[in-house]
Coordinates of C-alpha atoms in Angstrom, one line a residue:
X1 CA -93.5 9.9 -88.1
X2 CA -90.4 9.9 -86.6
X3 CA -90.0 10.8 -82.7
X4 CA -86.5 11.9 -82.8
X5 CA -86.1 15.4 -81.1
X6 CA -82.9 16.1 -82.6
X7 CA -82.2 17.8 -86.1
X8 CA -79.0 18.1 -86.4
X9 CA -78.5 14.6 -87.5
X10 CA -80.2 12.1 -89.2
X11 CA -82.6 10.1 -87.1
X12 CA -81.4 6.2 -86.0
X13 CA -84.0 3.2 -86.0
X14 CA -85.2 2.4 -82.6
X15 CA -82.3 0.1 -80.9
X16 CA -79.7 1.4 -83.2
X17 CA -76.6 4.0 -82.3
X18 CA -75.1 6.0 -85.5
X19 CA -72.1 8.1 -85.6
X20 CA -70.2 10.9 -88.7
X21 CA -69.7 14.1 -88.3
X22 CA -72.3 17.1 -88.5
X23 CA -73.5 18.6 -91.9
X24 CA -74.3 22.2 -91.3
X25 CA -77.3 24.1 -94.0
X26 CA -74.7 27.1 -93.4
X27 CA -72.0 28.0 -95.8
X28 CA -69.9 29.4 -93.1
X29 CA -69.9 26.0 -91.0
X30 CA -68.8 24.1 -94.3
X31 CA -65.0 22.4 -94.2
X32 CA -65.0 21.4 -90.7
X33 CA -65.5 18.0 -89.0
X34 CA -68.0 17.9 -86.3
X35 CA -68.0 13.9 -84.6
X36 CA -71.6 12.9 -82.8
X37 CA -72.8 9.6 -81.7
X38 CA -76.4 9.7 -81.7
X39 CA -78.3 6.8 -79.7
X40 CA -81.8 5.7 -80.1
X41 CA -82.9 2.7 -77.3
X42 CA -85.1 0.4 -78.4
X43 CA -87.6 1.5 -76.0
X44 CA -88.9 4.8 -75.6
X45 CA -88.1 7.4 -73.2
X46 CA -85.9 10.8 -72.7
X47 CA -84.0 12.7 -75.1
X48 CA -81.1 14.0 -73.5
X49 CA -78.2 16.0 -75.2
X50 CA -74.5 15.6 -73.8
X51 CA -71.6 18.2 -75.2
X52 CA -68.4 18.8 -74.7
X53 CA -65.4 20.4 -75.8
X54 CA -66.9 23.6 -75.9
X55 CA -63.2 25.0 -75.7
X56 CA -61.1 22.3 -77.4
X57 CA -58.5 22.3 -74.6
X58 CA -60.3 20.6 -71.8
X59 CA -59.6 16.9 -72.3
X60 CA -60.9 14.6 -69.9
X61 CA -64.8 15.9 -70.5
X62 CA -63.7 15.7 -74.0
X63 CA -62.4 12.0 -73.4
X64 CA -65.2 11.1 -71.2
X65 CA -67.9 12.2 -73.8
X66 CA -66.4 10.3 -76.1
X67 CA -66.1 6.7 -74.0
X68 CA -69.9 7.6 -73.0
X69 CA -70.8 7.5 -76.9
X70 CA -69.2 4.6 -77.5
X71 CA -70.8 2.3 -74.1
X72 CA -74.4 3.2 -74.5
X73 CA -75.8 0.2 -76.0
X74 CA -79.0 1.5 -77.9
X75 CA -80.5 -2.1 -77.4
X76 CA -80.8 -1.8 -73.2
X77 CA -81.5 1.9 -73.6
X78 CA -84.8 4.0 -72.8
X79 CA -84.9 6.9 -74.8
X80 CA -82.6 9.0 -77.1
X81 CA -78.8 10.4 -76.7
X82 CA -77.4 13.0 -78.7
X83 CA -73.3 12.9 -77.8
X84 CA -71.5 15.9 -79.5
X85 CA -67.9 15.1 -77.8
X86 CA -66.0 18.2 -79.7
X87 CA -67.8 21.4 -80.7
X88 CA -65.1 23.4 -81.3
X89 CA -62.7 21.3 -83.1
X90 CA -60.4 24.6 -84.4
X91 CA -59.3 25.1 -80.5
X92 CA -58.9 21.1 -80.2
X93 CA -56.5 20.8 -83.1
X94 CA -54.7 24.4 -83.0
X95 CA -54.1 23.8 -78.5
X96 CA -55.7 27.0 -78.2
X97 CA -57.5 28.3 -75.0
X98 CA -60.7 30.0 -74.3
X99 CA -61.8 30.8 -77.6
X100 CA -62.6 29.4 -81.5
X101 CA -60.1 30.1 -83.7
X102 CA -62.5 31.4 -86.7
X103 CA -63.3 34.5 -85.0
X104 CA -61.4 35.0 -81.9
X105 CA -65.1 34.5 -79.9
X106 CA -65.6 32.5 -76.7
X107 CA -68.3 30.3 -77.6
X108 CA -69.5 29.6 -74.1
X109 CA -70.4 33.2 -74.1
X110 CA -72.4 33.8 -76.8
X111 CA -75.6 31.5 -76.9
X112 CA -78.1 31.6 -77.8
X113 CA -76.5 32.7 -81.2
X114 CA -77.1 34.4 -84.4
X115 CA -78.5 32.5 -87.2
X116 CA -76.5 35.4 -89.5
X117 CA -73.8 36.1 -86.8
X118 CA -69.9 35.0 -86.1
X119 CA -68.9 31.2 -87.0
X120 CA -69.0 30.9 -83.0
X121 CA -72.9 32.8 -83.1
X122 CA -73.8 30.8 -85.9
X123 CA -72.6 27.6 -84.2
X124 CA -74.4 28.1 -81.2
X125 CA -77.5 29.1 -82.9
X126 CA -77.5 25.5 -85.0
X127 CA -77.0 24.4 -81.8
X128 CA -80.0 25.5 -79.7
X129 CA -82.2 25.7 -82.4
X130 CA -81.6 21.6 -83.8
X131 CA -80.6 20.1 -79.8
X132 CA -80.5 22.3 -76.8
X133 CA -84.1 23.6 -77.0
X134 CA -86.0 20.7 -77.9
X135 CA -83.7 17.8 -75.3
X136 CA -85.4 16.6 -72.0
X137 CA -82.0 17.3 -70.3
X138 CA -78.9 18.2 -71.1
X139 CA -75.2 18.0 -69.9
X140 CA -72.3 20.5 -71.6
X141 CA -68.8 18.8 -70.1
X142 CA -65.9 21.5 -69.3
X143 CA -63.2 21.5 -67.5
X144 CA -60.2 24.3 -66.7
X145 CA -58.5 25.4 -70.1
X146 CA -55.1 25.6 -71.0
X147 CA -54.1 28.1 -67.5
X148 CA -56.6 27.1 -65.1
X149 CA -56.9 24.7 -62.1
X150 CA -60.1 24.4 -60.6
X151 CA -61.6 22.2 -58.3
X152 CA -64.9 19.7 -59.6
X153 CA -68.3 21.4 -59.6
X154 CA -71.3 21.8 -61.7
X155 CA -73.2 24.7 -62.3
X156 CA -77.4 25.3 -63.5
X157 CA -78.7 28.6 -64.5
X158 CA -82.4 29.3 -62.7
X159 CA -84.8 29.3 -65.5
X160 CA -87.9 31.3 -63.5
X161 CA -89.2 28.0 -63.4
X162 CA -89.7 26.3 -60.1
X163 CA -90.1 22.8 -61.5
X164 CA -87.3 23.2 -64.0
X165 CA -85.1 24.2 -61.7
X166 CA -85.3 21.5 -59.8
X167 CA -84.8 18.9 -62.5
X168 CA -81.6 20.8 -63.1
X169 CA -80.8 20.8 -59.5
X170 CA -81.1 16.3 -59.7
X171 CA -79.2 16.6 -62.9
X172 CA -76.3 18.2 -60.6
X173 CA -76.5 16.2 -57.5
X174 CA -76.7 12.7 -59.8
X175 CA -73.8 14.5 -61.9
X176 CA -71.8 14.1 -58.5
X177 CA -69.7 17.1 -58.6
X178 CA -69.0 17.9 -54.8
X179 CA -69.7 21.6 -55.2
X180 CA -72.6 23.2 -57.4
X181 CA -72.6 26.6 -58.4
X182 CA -76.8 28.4 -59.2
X183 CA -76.3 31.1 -61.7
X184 CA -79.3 33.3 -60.2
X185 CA -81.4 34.4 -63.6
X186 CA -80.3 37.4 -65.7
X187 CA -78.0 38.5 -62.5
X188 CA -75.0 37.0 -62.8
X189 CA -72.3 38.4 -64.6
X190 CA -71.9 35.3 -66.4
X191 CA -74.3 35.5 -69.6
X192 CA -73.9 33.7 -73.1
X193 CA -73.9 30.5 -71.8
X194 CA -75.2 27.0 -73.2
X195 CA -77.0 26.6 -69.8
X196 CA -78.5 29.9 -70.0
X197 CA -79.8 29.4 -73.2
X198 CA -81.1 25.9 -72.3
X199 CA -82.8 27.5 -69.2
X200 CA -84.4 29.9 -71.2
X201 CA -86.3 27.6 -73.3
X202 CA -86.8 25.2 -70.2
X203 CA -84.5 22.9 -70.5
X204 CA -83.1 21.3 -67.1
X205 CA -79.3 21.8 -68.0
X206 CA -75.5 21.5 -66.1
X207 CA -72.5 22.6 -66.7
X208 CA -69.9 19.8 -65.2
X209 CA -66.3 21.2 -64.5
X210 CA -63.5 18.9 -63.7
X211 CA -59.7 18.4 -64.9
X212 CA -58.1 21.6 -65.7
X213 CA -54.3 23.1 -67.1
X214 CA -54.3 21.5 -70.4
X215 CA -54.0 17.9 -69.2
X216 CA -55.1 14.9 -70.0
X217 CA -56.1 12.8 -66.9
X218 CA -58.0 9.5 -67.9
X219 CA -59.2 9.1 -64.3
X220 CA -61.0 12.5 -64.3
X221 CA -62.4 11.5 -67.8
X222 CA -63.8 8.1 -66.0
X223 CA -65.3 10.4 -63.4
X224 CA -67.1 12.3 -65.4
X225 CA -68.2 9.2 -67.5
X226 CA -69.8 8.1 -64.2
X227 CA -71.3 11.0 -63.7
X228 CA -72.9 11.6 -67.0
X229 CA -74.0 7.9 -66.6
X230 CA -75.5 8.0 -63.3
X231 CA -77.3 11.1 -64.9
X232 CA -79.1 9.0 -67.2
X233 CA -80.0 6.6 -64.7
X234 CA -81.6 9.1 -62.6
X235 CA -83.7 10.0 -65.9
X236 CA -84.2 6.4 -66.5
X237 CA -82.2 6.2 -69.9
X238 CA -80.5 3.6 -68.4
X239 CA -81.9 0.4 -66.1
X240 CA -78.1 -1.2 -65.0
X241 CA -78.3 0.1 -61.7
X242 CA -79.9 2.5 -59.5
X243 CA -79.0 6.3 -59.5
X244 CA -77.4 7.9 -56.5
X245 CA -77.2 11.4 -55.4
X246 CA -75.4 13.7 -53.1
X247 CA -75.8 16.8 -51.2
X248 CA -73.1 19.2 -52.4
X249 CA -71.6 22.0 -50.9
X250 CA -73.6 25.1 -52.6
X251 CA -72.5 28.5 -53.6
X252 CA -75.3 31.5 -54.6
X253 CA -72.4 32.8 -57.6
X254 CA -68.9 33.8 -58.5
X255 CA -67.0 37.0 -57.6
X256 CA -64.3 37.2 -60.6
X257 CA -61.2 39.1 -59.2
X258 CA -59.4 40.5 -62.1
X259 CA -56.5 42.5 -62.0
X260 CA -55.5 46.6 -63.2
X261 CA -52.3 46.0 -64.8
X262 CA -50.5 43.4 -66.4
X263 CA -47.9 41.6 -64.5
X264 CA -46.5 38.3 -63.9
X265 CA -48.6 36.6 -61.0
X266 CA -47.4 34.7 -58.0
X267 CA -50.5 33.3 -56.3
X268 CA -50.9 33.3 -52.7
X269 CA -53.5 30.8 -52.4
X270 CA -54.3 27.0 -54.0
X271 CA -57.5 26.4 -56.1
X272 CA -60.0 24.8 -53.2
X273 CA -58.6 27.5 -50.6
X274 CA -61.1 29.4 -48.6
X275 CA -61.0 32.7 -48.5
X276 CA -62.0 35.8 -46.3
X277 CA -62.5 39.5 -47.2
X278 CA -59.2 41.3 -46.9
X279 CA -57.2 38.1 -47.8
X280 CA -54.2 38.4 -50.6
X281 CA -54.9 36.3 -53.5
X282 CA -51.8 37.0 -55.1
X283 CA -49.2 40.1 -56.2
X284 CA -48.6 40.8 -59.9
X285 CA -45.3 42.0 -60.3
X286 CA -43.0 43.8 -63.1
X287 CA -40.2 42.3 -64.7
X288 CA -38.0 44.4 -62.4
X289 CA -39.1 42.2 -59.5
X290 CA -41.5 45.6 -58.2
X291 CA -44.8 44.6 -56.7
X292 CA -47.3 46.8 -59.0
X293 CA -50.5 45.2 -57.6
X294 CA -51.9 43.4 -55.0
X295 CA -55.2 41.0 -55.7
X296 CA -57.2 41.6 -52.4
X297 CA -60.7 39.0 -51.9
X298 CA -63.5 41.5 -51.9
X299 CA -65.9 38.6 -50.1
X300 CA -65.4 34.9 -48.6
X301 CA -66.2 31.8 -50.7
X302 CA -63.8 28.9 -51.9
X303 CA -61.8 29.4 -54.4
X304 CA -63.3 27.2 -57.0
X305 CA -60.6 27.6 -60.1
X306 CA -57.8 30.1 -60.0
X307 CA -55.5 31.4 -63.4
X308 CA -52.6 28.8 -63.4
X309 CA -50.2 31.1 -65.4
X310 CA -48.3 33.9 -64.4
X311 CA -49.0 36.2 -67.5
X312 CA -51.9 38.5 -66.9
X313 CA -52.9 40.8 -69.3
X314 CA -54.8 44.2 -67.7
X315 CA -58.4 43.3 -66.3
X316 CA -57.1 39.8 -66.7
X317 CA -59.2 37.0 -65.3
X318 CA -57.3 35.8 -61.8
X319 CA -59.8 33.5 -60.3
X320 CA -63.7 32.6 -59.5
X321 CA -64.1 32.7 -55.8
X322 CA -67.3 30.8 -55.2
X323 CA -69.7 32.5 -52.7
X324 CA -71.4 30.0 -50.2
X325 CA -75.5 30.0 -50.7
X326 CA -77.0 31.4 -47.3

């Protein structure tokens, strides 16, 4: 019997890596082209799940999934990898931020799915029901999309689990992201996520952000390959060297400024900023040059990504101020 933890593809020999595109048993999921690399060492060990390109516009953790499928040589390897480098290849190909292009839904916001849903429910239920749920770890690559700058940092959602927390917390600090985000459980406003559904079923999980405004940077994408391979070190997929960690700076959750009108925004502050209660984060203002809001901090923290352009719909995202752990 096979050992293979991971049923969305076809299981690989032992010492072999395979690679095609996903076949989904779901008429709705049909027509599209889904690219994995799926590893198998010759030796036994982990099985650990790497995504990216959750939203298609966020290029150098799409990039560096992709280099990362293509290095891992299945004969030095312990364990399994599972690389899915572009799950939602409608926002990839059509440039389009935030959301997949099928049905208008962000799919980082809707795990862990529907098996009879949306195309982005359904996605993420194939997802967490054939990978997320039954990996040893697992790393979903992000970055800023299309109007967003952000500074690098990872994020883990507490699971309720003490030990499974702190796997998570190793998978961060070996990550390397100089900042880490801990969603607390089931009180952030952030819900939907692949980490939360991956904490949910006890799955050590990160979210690892870097690279941002719809750009390609191949030196954030080797980053982010380093990290993702110092990752597997530090589970002992891989035997080349020995993993490292840091201490990050830590923050206990985001505060997500958003704004009462629409307007055209003109910052006051630089993503990695500090801020303080009181502080301006920017004005909005009308196209007759009027000031019509001003975007006030409503509690100190960094600011770990901010809204690179100017058009701001009402309740419009502006920024995620990250909130320093006590």
């Amino acid at each position: 019997m096979s050992d293979w933890r991971f049923a969305l593809v076809s299981p690989p020999a032992p010492g072999v890596r395979a690679q095609g595109f996903l076949s989904f048993d779901d008429p709705v999921l049909t027509g599209r082209d889904w690219p994995y690399v799926a590893i198998r060492g010759a030796a036994p060990g982990p099985a650990v799940l790497i995504t990216a390109g959750i939203h298609g516009s966020e290029y150098p953790a799409i990039d560096a999934a992709v280099r990362l499928g293509a290095l891992l040589n299945p004969q030095s390897m312990h364990g399994q990898v599972l690389v899915l480098p572009l799950m939602n290849p409608g926002a990839f190909w059509q440039r389009a931020a935030y959301v997949v292009p099928e049905d208008g839904q962000n799919l980082n916001r809707v795990f862990p799915g529907k098996a009879d849903g949306s195309f982005s429910e359904r996605l993420a239920w194939q997802l967490v029901q054939k990978a997320i749920r039954h990996a040893d770890a697992y790393i979903d690559m992000h970055g800023g999309d299309m109007p967003e700058a952000l500074v690098p940092f990872s994020i883990y959602q507490e699971s309720g689990d003490a030990a499974v927390d702190a796997k998570s917390d190793a998978l961060a600090r070996a990550f390397g992201s100089p900042s880490l985000l801990i969603q607390r459980r089931r009180t952030d406003s952030l819900s939907g996520m692949t980490i939360g559904a991956a904490a949910d079923f006890g799955v050590p999980g990160i979210i690892a952000e870097d690279g941002g405004a719809g750009l390609y940077d191949a030196a954030i994408a080797k980053t982010m390959l380093a990290g993702a391979e110092n990752v597997l070190r530090s589970l002992g997929v891989l035997a080349d060297a020995t993993a490292t960690f840091i201490s990050p700076d830590r923050y206990a959750g985001f505060l997500w400024p958003r704004s009462r009108h629409a307007g055209f925004f003109r910052p006051s502050v630089c993503v990695g900023d500090s801020v303080a209660v009181g502080d301006t984060i920017g004005i909005l203002k009308d196209f007759f040059d009027q000031t019509t809001e001003t975007i006030i901090a409503e509690a100190s923290g960094r600011i770990l990504f901010l809204v690179t352009s100017p058009a701001i719909a009402e309740n419009g995202l502006i920024c995620g101020i990250g909130l320093p752990a006590a």
